[in-house]
């Protein structure tokens, strides 16, 4: 049973480009959470999704950021027109219910 | 194999009782260890952060200990309250702070 998969592990973008981060939850898990960790800071919650639904996006910036978890395929965190302040590690976690979350290895985004 | 192991996986206690959660890790080189509390369906909230030289750190009724020699940490909760019901996640960072390893968490339920 593979763990939570995230790709790419490292992503480099220039200012103004789009970044797409993918998260494949563990088999049988229908709940996905996205977190951001800025340098020297702890985890910051961004968004909580279930299949085809956004449940809680209270931690998501109002502009440029969006997330989806389609019926088929991985969850996608999209950042449009990236800025240097978006440079961070982005972690995805999945859960079979609202119980314990299993975290992926993260995607390190660097904006030049 | 996960580099951060937490035990027990779940725990049920009565209100007012104390409890201790365990975290063993093999992450190296070690930078810091954080304990997070995560309420159901919400993002995690940092409780404590400990570096190599710190043995004990308290945050209200929460007390974390760290033994860097044996690579073990514990989170002790005193006089539990119903609101303590949550998942508690141990996160260990490698030197540099960007590379984190997450435990699967302990699900604590406090009953009246």
Coordinates of N, CA and C in Angstrom, one line a residue:
Chain A
X1 N 0.9 -1.2 0.0 CA 0.0 0.0 0.0 C 0.9 1.2 0.0
X2 N 1.0 1.9 -1.2 CA 1.9 3.0 -1.3 C 1.3 4.2 -0.4
X3 N 2.2 5.0 0.1 CA 1.8 6.1 0.8 C 1.3 7.3 0.0
X4 N 1.1 8.4 0.6 CA 0.7 9.6 -0.2 C 1.8 10.0 -1.1
X5 N 1.5 10.2 -2.4 CA 2.5 10.6 -3.4 C 2.3 12.1 -3.7
X6 N 3.4 12.8 -3.8 CA 3.3 14.1 -4.3 C 4.3 14.3 -5.4
X7 N 4.0 15.0 -6.4 CA 4.9 15.3 -7.5 C 4.6 16.7 -8.1
X8 N 5.6 17.4 -8.6 CA 7.0 17.0 -8.4 C 7.5 17.2 -7.0
X9 N 8.6 16.7 -6.7 CA 9.2 16.9 -5.4 C 9.8 18.3 -5.3
X10 N 10.4 18.8 -6.4 CA 10.9 20.1 -6.5 C 10.4 20.8 -7.8
X11 N 10.0 22.0 -7.6 CA 9.5 22.8 -8.8 C 10.1 24.2 -8.8
X12 N 10.6 24.6 -9.9 CA 11.2 25.9 -10.0 C 10.3 26.7 -11.1
X13 N 9.9 27.8 -10.7 CA 9.1 28.7 -11.6 C 9.6 30.1 -11.6
X14 N 9.5 30.8 -12.6 CA 9.8 32.2 -12.7 C 8.5 33.0 -12.3
X15 N 8.7 34.2 -11.8 CA 7.6 35.0 -11.5 C 6.6 35.2 -12.6
X16 N 5.4 35.0 -12.3 CA 4.3 35.2 -13.3 C 3.9 33.9 -14.0
X17 N 4.7 32.8 -13.8 CA 4.3 31.5 -14.3 C 3.3 30.8 -13.4
X18 N 2.8 29.7 -13.9 CA 1.8 28.9 -13.1 C 2.5 27.7 -12.5
X19 N 2.1 27.3 -11.3 CA 2.6 26.1 -10.6 C 1.5 25.2 -10.4
X20 N 1.7 23.9 -10.7 CA 0.7 22.9 -10.5 C 1.3 21.8 -9.6
X21 N 0.7 21.6 -8.5 CA 1.3 20.6 -7.6 C 0.2 19.4 -7.5
X22 N 0.7 18.2 -7.5 CA -0.2 17.1 -7.5 C 0.0 16.2 -6.3
X23 N -1.1 15.7 -5.9 CA -1.2 14.8 -4.7 C -2.0 13.6 -5.0
X24 N -1.5 12.4 -4.9 CA -2.2 11.2 -5.0 C -2.4 10.6 -3.6
X25 N -3.6 10.6 -3.1 CA -3.8 10.1 -1.8 C -3.6 8.6 -1.7
X26 N -3.5 8.1 -0.5 CA -3.4 6.7 -0.3 C -4.7 6.0 -0.8
X27 N -4.6 4.7 -1.2 CA -5.7 4.0 -1.7 C -6.8 3.9 -0.7
X28 N -8.0 4.3 -1.1 CA -9.1 4.2 -0.2 C -9.4 5.5 0.6
X29 N -8.5 6.5 0.4 CA -8.7 7.7 1.1 C -9.4 8.7 0.2
X30 N -10.4 9.3 0.8 CA -11.2 10.3 0.0 C -11.1 11.7 0.5
X31 N -10.3 11.9 1.6 CA -10.1 13.2 2.2 C -8.7 13.7 1.9
X32 N -8.6 14.9 1.4 CA -7.2 15.4 1.1 C -7.1 16.8 1.8
X33 N -5.9 17.1 2.3 CA -5.6 18.4 3.0 C -4.4 18.9 2.3
X34 N -4.3 20.2 2.1 CA -3.1 20.8 1.6 C -2.6 21.8 2.7
X35 N -1.3 21.8 2.9 CA -0.6 22.7 3.9 C 0.6 23.4 3.2
X36 N 0.9 24.5 3.7 CA 2.1 25.2 3.3 C 3.0 25.5 4.4
X37 N 4.3 25.3 4.2 CA 5.2 25.6 5.2 C 6.2 26.6 4.6
X38 N 6.2 27.8 5.2 CA 7.1 28.8 4.8 C 8.4 28.6 5.5
X39 N 9.6 29.1 5.0 CA 10.8 28.9 5.7 C 10.8 29.3 7.1
X40 N 11.3 28.5 8.0 CA 11.4 28.8 9.5 C 10.0 28.9 10.1
X41 N 8.9 28.5 9.5 CA 7.6 28.5 10.1 C 7.0 27.1 10.1
X42 N 6.0 26.9 10.9 CA 5.3 25.7 11.0 C 4.3 25.5 9.9
X43 N 3.6 24.4 9.9 CA 2.6 24.1 8.9 C 1.4 25.1 9.0
X44 N 1.0 25.5 7.8 CA -0.2 26.3 7.8 C -1.2 25.6 6.9
X45 N -2.4 25.5 7.5 CA -3.5 24.8 6.7 C -3.9 25.7 5.6
X46 N -4.2 25.1 4.4 CA -4.7 25.8 3.3 C -6.1 25.4 2.9
X47 N -6.3 24.1 2.7 CA -7.6 23.7 2.1 C -7.9 22.2 2.4
X48 N -9.1 21.9 2.6 CA -9.6 20.5 2.9 C -10.6 20.1 1.9
X49 N -10.3 19.0 1.2 CA -11.2 18.6 0.1 C -11.7 17.1 0.3
X50 N -12.8 16.9 -0.2 CA -13.3 15.5 -0.4 C -13.5 15.4 -1.9
X51 N -13.8 14.2 -2.3 CA -13.9 14.0 -3.8 C -14.9 15.0 -4.4
X52 N -14.4 15.8 -5.3 CA -15.2 16.8 -6.1 C -15.8 17.9 -5.2
X53 N -15.4 18.0 -4.0 CA -15.9 19.1 -3.1 C -14.8 19.7 -2.3
X54 N -14.9 21.0 -2.2 CA -14.1 21.8 -1.2 C -14.9 21.9 0.0
X55 N -14.3 21.4 1.1 CA -15.0 21.5 2.4 C -14.6 22.7 3.2
X56 N -13.3 23.0 3.2 CA -12.9 24.1 4.0 C -11.7 24.8 3.3
X57 N -11.8 26.0 2.8 CA -10.7 26.6 2.2 C -10.3 27.9 2.9
X58 N -10.5 27.9 4.2 CA -10.3 29.1 5.0 C -8.8 29.5 5.1
X59 N -7.9 28.6 4.8 CA -6.5 28.9 4.8 C -5.9 29.3 3.4
X60 N -6.8 29.3 2.5 CA -6.3 29.5 1.1 C -6.3 31.0 0.8
X61 N -5.2 31.6 0.2 CA -5.3 33.0 -0.2 C -6.4 33.2 -1.2
X62 N -7.0 34.3 -1.2 CA -8.2 34.6 -2.0 C -7.9 34.6 -3.4
X63 N -6.7 35.1 -3.8 CA -6.4 35.2 -5.2 C -5.3 34.3 -5.6
X64 N -5.3 33.9 -6.8 CA -4.2 33.1 -7.5 C -4.1 31.6 -7.1
X65 N -4.7 31.3 -6.0 CA -4.6 29.9 -5.5 C -6.0 29.2 -5.7
X66 N -5.9 27.9 -6.2 CA -7.1 27.1 -6.3 C -6.7 25.7 -6.1
X67 N -7.7 24.9 -5.7 CA -7.5 23.5 -5.5 C -8.7 22.7 -6.0
X68 N -8.4 21.5 -6.4 CA -9.5 20.6 -6.8 C -9.1 19.1 -6.5
X69 N -10.1 18.3 -6.4 CA -9.9 16.9 -6.1 C -11.0 16.2 -6.9
X70 N -10.7 15.9 -8.2 CA -11.7 15.4 -9.1 C -12.0 13.9 -8.8
X71 N -13.1 13.5 -9.4 CA -13.6 12.1 -9.1 C -12.5 11.1 -9.5
X72 N -11.8 11.4 -10.6 CA -10.7 10.5 -11.0 C -9.4 11.3 -11.0
X73 N -8.3 10.7 -10.5 CA -7.0 11.4 -10.6 C -6.6 12.1 -9.3
X74 N -5.5 12.7 -9.3 CA -4.9 13.3 -8.1 C -5.6 14.6 -7.8
X75 N -5.3 15.1 -6.6 CA -5.7 16.4 -6.2 C -4.7 17.4 -6.7
X76 N -5.1 18.5 -7.2 CA -4.2 19.5 -7.8 C -4.3 20.8 -7.0
X77 N -3.2 21.3 -6.6 CA -3.1 22.7 -6.0 C -2.5 23.6 -7.1
X78 N -3.2 24.6 -7.5 CA -2.7 25.4 -8.6 C -2.4 26.8 -8.1
X79 N -1.3 27.3 -8.5 CA -0.9 28.7 -8.1 C -0.6 29.5 -9.4
X80 N -1.5 30.4 -9.6 CA -1.3 31.2 -10.9 C -0.4 32.5 -10.6
X81 N 0.3 32.9 -11.6 CA 1.1 34.1 -11.6 C 1.9 34.1 -10.3
X82 N 2.8 33.1 -10.1 CA 3.5 33.0 -8.9 C 4.4 34.2 -8.6
X83 N 4.6 34.5 -7.3 CA 5.5 35.5 -6.8 C 6.5 34.9 -5.9
X84 N 7.5 35.6 -5.6 CA 8.6 35.1 -4.8 C 8.1 34.6 -3.4
X85 N 7.1 35.3 -2.9 CA 6.6 34.9 -1.6 C 5.9 33.6 -1.6
X86 N 5.6 33.0 -2.7 CA 5.0 31.7 -2.8 C 6.0 30.6 -2.6
X87 N 7.3 30.9 -2.6 CA 8.3 29.9 -2.4 C 8.1 29.3 -1.0
X88 N 7.9 28.0 -1.0 CA 7.6 27.3 0.2 C 7.6 25.8 0.0
X89 N 7.4 25.0 1.0 CA 7.2 23.6 0.9 C 5.7 23.4 1.0
X90 N 5.1 22.6 0.1 CA 3.6 22.4 0.1 C 3.4 20.9 0.4
X91 N 2.7 20.6 1.5 CA 2.4 19.3 1.9 C 1.0 18.9 1.7
X92 N 0.8 17.7 1.3 CA -0.5 17.1 1.1 C -0.7 16.0 2.1
X93 N -1.9 15.8 2.7 CA -2.2 14.7 3.5 C -3.5 14.1 3.1
X94 N -3.6 12.8 3.3 CA -4.9 12.2 3.0 C -5.4 11.4 4.2
X95 N -6.7 11.1 4.2 CA -7.3 10.4 5.3 C -8.5 9.6 4.8
X96 N -8.8 8.4 5.4 CA -9.9 7.7 4.9 C -11.2 8.3 5.4
X97 N -11.1 9.1 6.5 CA -12.3 9.8 7.0 C -11.9 11.1 7.5
X98 N -12.4 11.5 8.7 CA -11.9 12.7 9.3 C -10.9 12.4 10.4
X99 N -10.3 11.2 10.3 CA -9.4 10.7 11.3 C -7.9 11.1 11.0
X100 N -7.1 10.2 11.4 CA -5.6 10.4 11.3 C -5.3 10.7 9.8
X101 N -4.4 11.7 9.7 CA -3.9 12.1 8.3 C -2.5 11.5 8.1
X102 N -2.3 11.1 6.8 CA -1.0 10.6 6.4 C -0.5 11.6 5.4
X103 N 0.7 12.1 5.7 CA 1.3 13.1 4.9 C 2.2 12.6 3.8
X104 N 2.2 13.4 2.7 CA 3.1 13.1 1.6 C 4.5 13.7 1.9
X105 N 5.4 13.5 1.0 CA 6.8 14.0 1.2 C 6.9 15.5 0.9
X106 N 5.9 16.1 0.3 CA 6.0 17.5 0.0 C 6.5 17.9 -1.3
X107 N 6.2 19.1 -1.8 CA 6.7 19.7 -3.0 C 7.4 21.0 -2.6
X108 N 8.6 21.1 -3.0 CA 9.4 22.3 -2.7 C 9.3 23.2 -3.9
X109 N 8.6 24.3 -3.7 CA 8.4 25.3 -4.8 C 9.4 26.5 -4.6
X110 N 10.2 26.8 -5.6 CA 11.1 27.9 -5.6 C 10.7 28.8 -6.8
X111 N 10.4 30.1 -6.4 CA 10.1 31.1 -7.4 C 11.3 32.0 -7.6
X112 N 11.7 32.0 -8.9 CA 12.9 32.9 -9.2 C 12.5 34.3 -9.5
Chain B
X1 N 10.0 2.6 5.2 CA 9.6 2.6 6.6 C 9.6 4.1 7.0
X2 N 8.5 4.5 7.7 CA 8.4 5.8 8.2 C 9.5 6.1 9.2
X3 N 10.1 7.3 9.1 CA 11.2 7.7 10.0 C 10.6 8.3 11.3
X4 N 9.4 8.5 11.4 CA 8.7 8.9 12.6 C 7.6 8.0 13.0
X5 N 7.7 7.4 14.1 CA 6.7 6.4 14.6 C 6.0 7.0 15.8
X6 N 4.7 7.0 15.8 CA 4.0 7.5 17.0 C 3.2 6.3 17.6
X7 N 3.0 6.4 18.9 CA 2.2 5.4 19.6 C 1.5 6.0 20.8
X8 N 0.4 5.6 21.2 CA -0.4 4.6 20.5 C -1.1 5.2 19.2
X9 N -1.7 4.4 18.4 CA -2.3 4.9 17.3 C -3.6 5.7 17.7
X10 N -4.3 5.2 18.7 CA -5.4 5.8 19.2 C -5.5 5.6 20.7
X11 N -6.2 6.5 21.4 CA -6.3 6.5 22.9 C -7.6 7.1 23.3
X12 N -8.2 6.4 24.3 CA -9.4 7.0 24.9 C -9.2 7.1 26.4
X13 N -9.5 8.3 26.9 CA -9.3 8.5 28.3 C -10.5 9.3 28.9
X14 N -10.7 9.3 30.2 CA -11.8 10.0 30.8 C -11.3 11.4 31.1
X15 N -12.2 12.3 31.0 CA -12.0 13.7 31.3 C -11.3 13.9 32.7
X16 N -10.3 14.7 32.8 CA -9.6 14.9 34.0 C -8.4 14.1 34.2
X17 N -8.3 13.0 33.4 CA -7.1 12.1 33.5 C -5.9 12.7 32.7
X18 N -4.7 12.2 33.1 CA -3.5 12.5 32.3 C -3.2 11.5 31.3
X19 N -2.5 11.9 30.3 CA -2.0 10.9 29.3 C -0.7 11.3 28.7
X20 N 0.0 10.3 28.1 CA 1.3 10.6 27.5 C 1.3 9.9 26.1
X21 N 1.7 10.7 25.1 CA 1.8 10.2 23.7 C 3.3 10.1 23.4
X22 N 3.7 9.1 22.6 CA 5.1 8.9 22.3 C 5.4 9.1 20.8
X23 N 6.6 9.5 20.6 CA 7.1 9.7 19.2 C 8.6 9.3 19.2
X24 N 8.9 8.3 18.4 CA 10.2 7.8 18.2 C 10.6 8.2 16.7
X25 N 11.9 8.6 16.5 CA 12.3 9.0 15.2 C 13.7 8.5 14.9
X26 N 13.9 8.4 13.6 CA 15.3 8.0 13.1 C 15.8 9.1 12.2
X27 N 15.1 10.2 12.1 CA 15.5 11.3 11.2 C 16.9 11.8 11.6
X28 N 17.7 12.0 10.6 CA 19.1 12.5 10.9 C 19.6 13.3 9.6
X29 N 20.3 14.3 9.8 CA 20.6 15.0 11.0 C 19.4 15.8 11.5
X30 N 19.3 15.8 12.8 CA 18.1 16.4 13.5 C 18.2 17.9 13.6
X31 N 17.1 18.5 13.3 CA 17.0 20.0 13.5 C 16.1 20.3 14.6
X32 N 14.8 19.9 14.5 CA 13.8 20.2 15.5 C 12.7 19.3 15.4
X33 N 11.9 19.3 16.5 CA 10.7 18.4 16.6 C 9.6 19.2 17.0
X34 N 8.5 19.1 16.3 CA 7.2 19.8 16.7 C 6.1 18.8 17.0
X35 N 5.3 19.2 17.9 CA 4.0 18.5 18.2 C 2.9 19.4 17.7
X36 N 2.0 18.8 16.9 CA 0.9 19.6 16.5 C -0.4 18.9 17.0
X37 N -1.4 19.8 17.3 CA -2.8 19.3 17.6 C -3.6 19.6 16.4
X38 N -4.4 18.6 16.0 CA -5.2 18.8 14.8 C -6.7 18.4 15.2
X39 N -7.6 19.4 15.2 CA -9.0 19.0 15.4 C -9.5 18.4 14.2
X40 N -10.6 17.7 14.3 CA -11.2 17.0 13.2 C -11.6 18.0 12.1
X41 N -11.1 17.7 10.9 CA -11.5 18.6 9.7 C -10.8 19.9 9.7
X42 N -9.9 20.2 10.6 CA -9.2 21.5 10.7 C -7.7 21.3 10.4
X43 N -7.0 22.4 10.2 CA -5.6 22.3 10.0 C -4.9 22.2 11.4
X44 N -3.7 21.7 11.4 CA -2.9 21.4 12.6 C -2.5 22.7 13.2
X45 N -2.4 22.7 14.5 CA -1.9 23.9 15.3 C -0.7 23.5 16.1
X46 N 0.4 24.2 16.0 CA 1.6 23.9 16.6 C 1.5 24.1 18.1
X47 N 1.9 23.0 18.9 CA 1.9 23.1 20.4 C 3.2 23.5 20.9
X48 N 4.2 22.8 20.4 CA 5.6 23.0 20.9 C 6.6 22.8 19.8
X49 N 7.7 23.4 19.9 CA 8.9 23.1 19.0 C 10.1 23.0 19.9
X50 N 10.9 21.9 19.6 CA 12.1 21.7 20.5 C 13.3 21.4 19.6
X51 N 14.4 22.0 20.0 CA 15.6 21.8 19.3 C 16.5 20.8 20.0
X52 N 17.7 20.6 19.5 CA 18.5 19.5 20.0 C 18.8 19.7 21.5
X53 N 19.0 20.9 21.9 CA 19.5 21.2 23.3 C 18.4 21.3 24.3
X54 N 17.1 21.2 23.9 CA 16.0 21.4 24.8 C 15.5 20.0 25.2
X55 N 15.2 19.8 26.5 CA 14.7 18.6 27.1 C 13.2 18.6 27.3
X56 N 12.8 19.8 27.8 CA 11.4 19.9 28.1 C 10.8 21.3 27.7
X57 N 9.6 21.3 27.3 CA 8.9 22.5 26.9 C 7.5 22.4 27.2
X58 N 6.9 23.4 27.9 CA 5.5 23.3 28.3 C 4.7 24.4 27.5
X59 N 3.4 24.1 27.3 CA 2.5 25.0 26.7 C 1.2 24.8 27.4
X60 N 0.9 25.4 28.5 CA -0.3 25.2 29.3 C -0.3 23.8 29.9
X61 N -1.3 23.0 29.6 CA -1.4 21.7 30.1 C -0.6 20.7 29.3
X62 N 0.0 21.1 28.2 CA 0.8 20.3 27.4 C 2.3 20.4 27.7
X63 N 3.0 19.3 28.0 CA 4.4 19.3 28.2 C 5.1 18.3 27.3
X64 N 6.0 18.8 26.5 CA 6.8 17.9 25.6 C 8.2 17.7 26.2
X65 N 8.7 16.4 26.0 CA 10.0 16.1 26.4 C 10.8 15.6 25.1
X66 N 12.1 15.8 25.2 CA 12.9 15.3 24.1 C 14.2 14.7 24.6
X67 N 14.5 13.5 24.2 CA 15.7 12.8 24.4 C 16.4 12.6 23.1
X68 N 17.3 13.5 22.8 CA 18.0 13.4 21.5 C 18.9 12.2 21.4
X69 N 19.4 11.7 22.5 CA 20.3 10.5 22.4 C 19.5 9.3 22.0
X70 N 18.3 9.1 22.6 CA 17.5 7.9 22.2 C 16.6 8.2 21.1
X71 N 16.5 9.5 20.7 CA 15.6 9.9 19.6 C 14.2 9.6 20.0
X72 N 13.8 10.1 21.1 CA 12.4 9.9 21.6 C 11.9 11.2 22.1
X73 N 10.6 11.4 21.9 CA 9.9 12.5 22.4 C 8.5 12.0 23.0
X74 N 8.0 12.8 23.9 CA 6.7 12.5 24.5 C 5.9 13.8 24.6
X75 N 4.6 13.6 24.6 CA 3.7 14.8 24.8 C 2.8 14.3 26.0
X76 N 2.9 15.1 27.1 CA 2.1 14.7 28.2 C 1.0 15.8 28.4
X77 N -0.2 15.3 28.5 CA -1.4 16.1 28.7 C -1.9 16.0 30.1
X78 N -2.0 17.0 30.8 CA -2.4 17.0 32.2 C -3.9 17.4 32.3
X79 N -4.6 16.8 33.2 CA -6.0 17.1 33.5 C -6.8 17.3 32.2
X80 N -6.9 16.3 31.4 CA -7.5 16.4 30.1 C -8.9 17.0 30.1
X81 N -9.2 17.6 29.0 CA -10.5 18.2 28.8 C -11.1 17.7 27.5
X82 N -12.4 17.8 27.4 CA -13.1 17.3 26.2 C -12.6 17.9 25.0
X83 N -12.1 19.1 25.1 CA -11.6 19.8 23.9 C -10.2 19.3 23.5
X84 N -9.6 18.5 24.3 CA -8.4 17.9 23.9 C -8.5 16.8 22.9
X85 N -9.7 16.3 22.7 CA -10.0 15.3 21.7 C -9.5 15.8 20.3
X86 N -8.6 15.1 19.7 CA -8.0 15.6 18.5 C -6.9 14.6 18.1
X87 N -6.3 14.8 16.9 CA -5.1 14.1 16.5 C -3.9 14.8 16.9
X88 N -2.9 14.2 17.4 CA -1.6 14.8 17.8 C -0.5 14.3 16.9
X89 N 0.1 15.2 16.2 CA 1.1 14.8 15.1 C 2.5 15.2 15.5
X90 N 3.4 14.3 15.4 CA 4.8 14.6 15.7 C 5.5 14.8 14.4
X91 N 6.2 15.9 14.2 CA 6.9 16.3 13.0 C 8.4 16.5 13.3
X92 N 9.3 15.9 12.6 CA 10.7 16.0 12.8 C 11.3 16.6 11.6
X93 N 12.1 17.7 11.8 CA 12.8 18.3 10.7 C 14.3 18.0 10.7
X94 N 14.8 17.8 9.4 CA 16.2 17.7 9.3 C 16.9 19.0 9.3
X95 N 18.1 19.0 9.4 CA 18.9 20.3 9.4 C 18.5 21.1 8.2
X96 N 18.3 22.4 8.4 CA 17.8 23.3 7.4 C 16.4 23.6 7.5
X97 N 15.6 22.7 8.1 CA 14.2 23.0 8.4 C 13.3 22.7 7.2
X98 N 13.7 22.5 6.0 CA 12.8 22.3 4.9 C 12.3 20.9 4.8
X99 N 13.1 20.0 5.2 CA 12.9 18.6 5.0 C 12.2 18.0 6.3
X100 N 10.9 17.8 6.2 CA 10.2 17.3 7.4 C 9.7 15.9 7.2
X101 N 9.7 15.2 8.3 CA 9.1 13.9 8.3 C 7.9 13.8 9.4
X102 N 6.8 13.3 8.9 CA 5.6 13.4 9.7 C 5.3 12.0 10.3
X103 N 4.9 12.0 11.6 CA 4.3 10.8 12.1 C 2.9 10.7 11.7
X104 N 2.3 9.5 11.8 CA 0.9 9.2 11.4 C -0.1 9.8 12.4
X105 N 0.4 10.2 13.6 CA -0.5 10.8 14.6 C -1.1 9.8 15.6
X106 N -1.5 10.4 16.7 CA -2.2 9.6 17.7 C -3.6 10.3 17.8
X107 N -4.6 9.5 17.7 CA -6.0 10.0 17.8 C -6.4 9.9 19.3
X108 N -6.6 11.0 19.9 CA -7.0 11.1 21.4 C -8.5 11.4 21.5
X109 N -9.2 10.6 22.2 CA -10.6 10.9 22.5 C -10.8 11.0 24.0
X110 N -11.3 12.1 24.4 CA -11.5 12.4 25.9 C -13.0 12.3 26.1
X111 N -13.4 11.4 27.0 CA -14.8 11.2 27.3 C -15.2 11.7 28.6
X112 N -16.5 12.2 28.7 CA -16.9 12.8 30.0 C -17.1 11.7 31.1

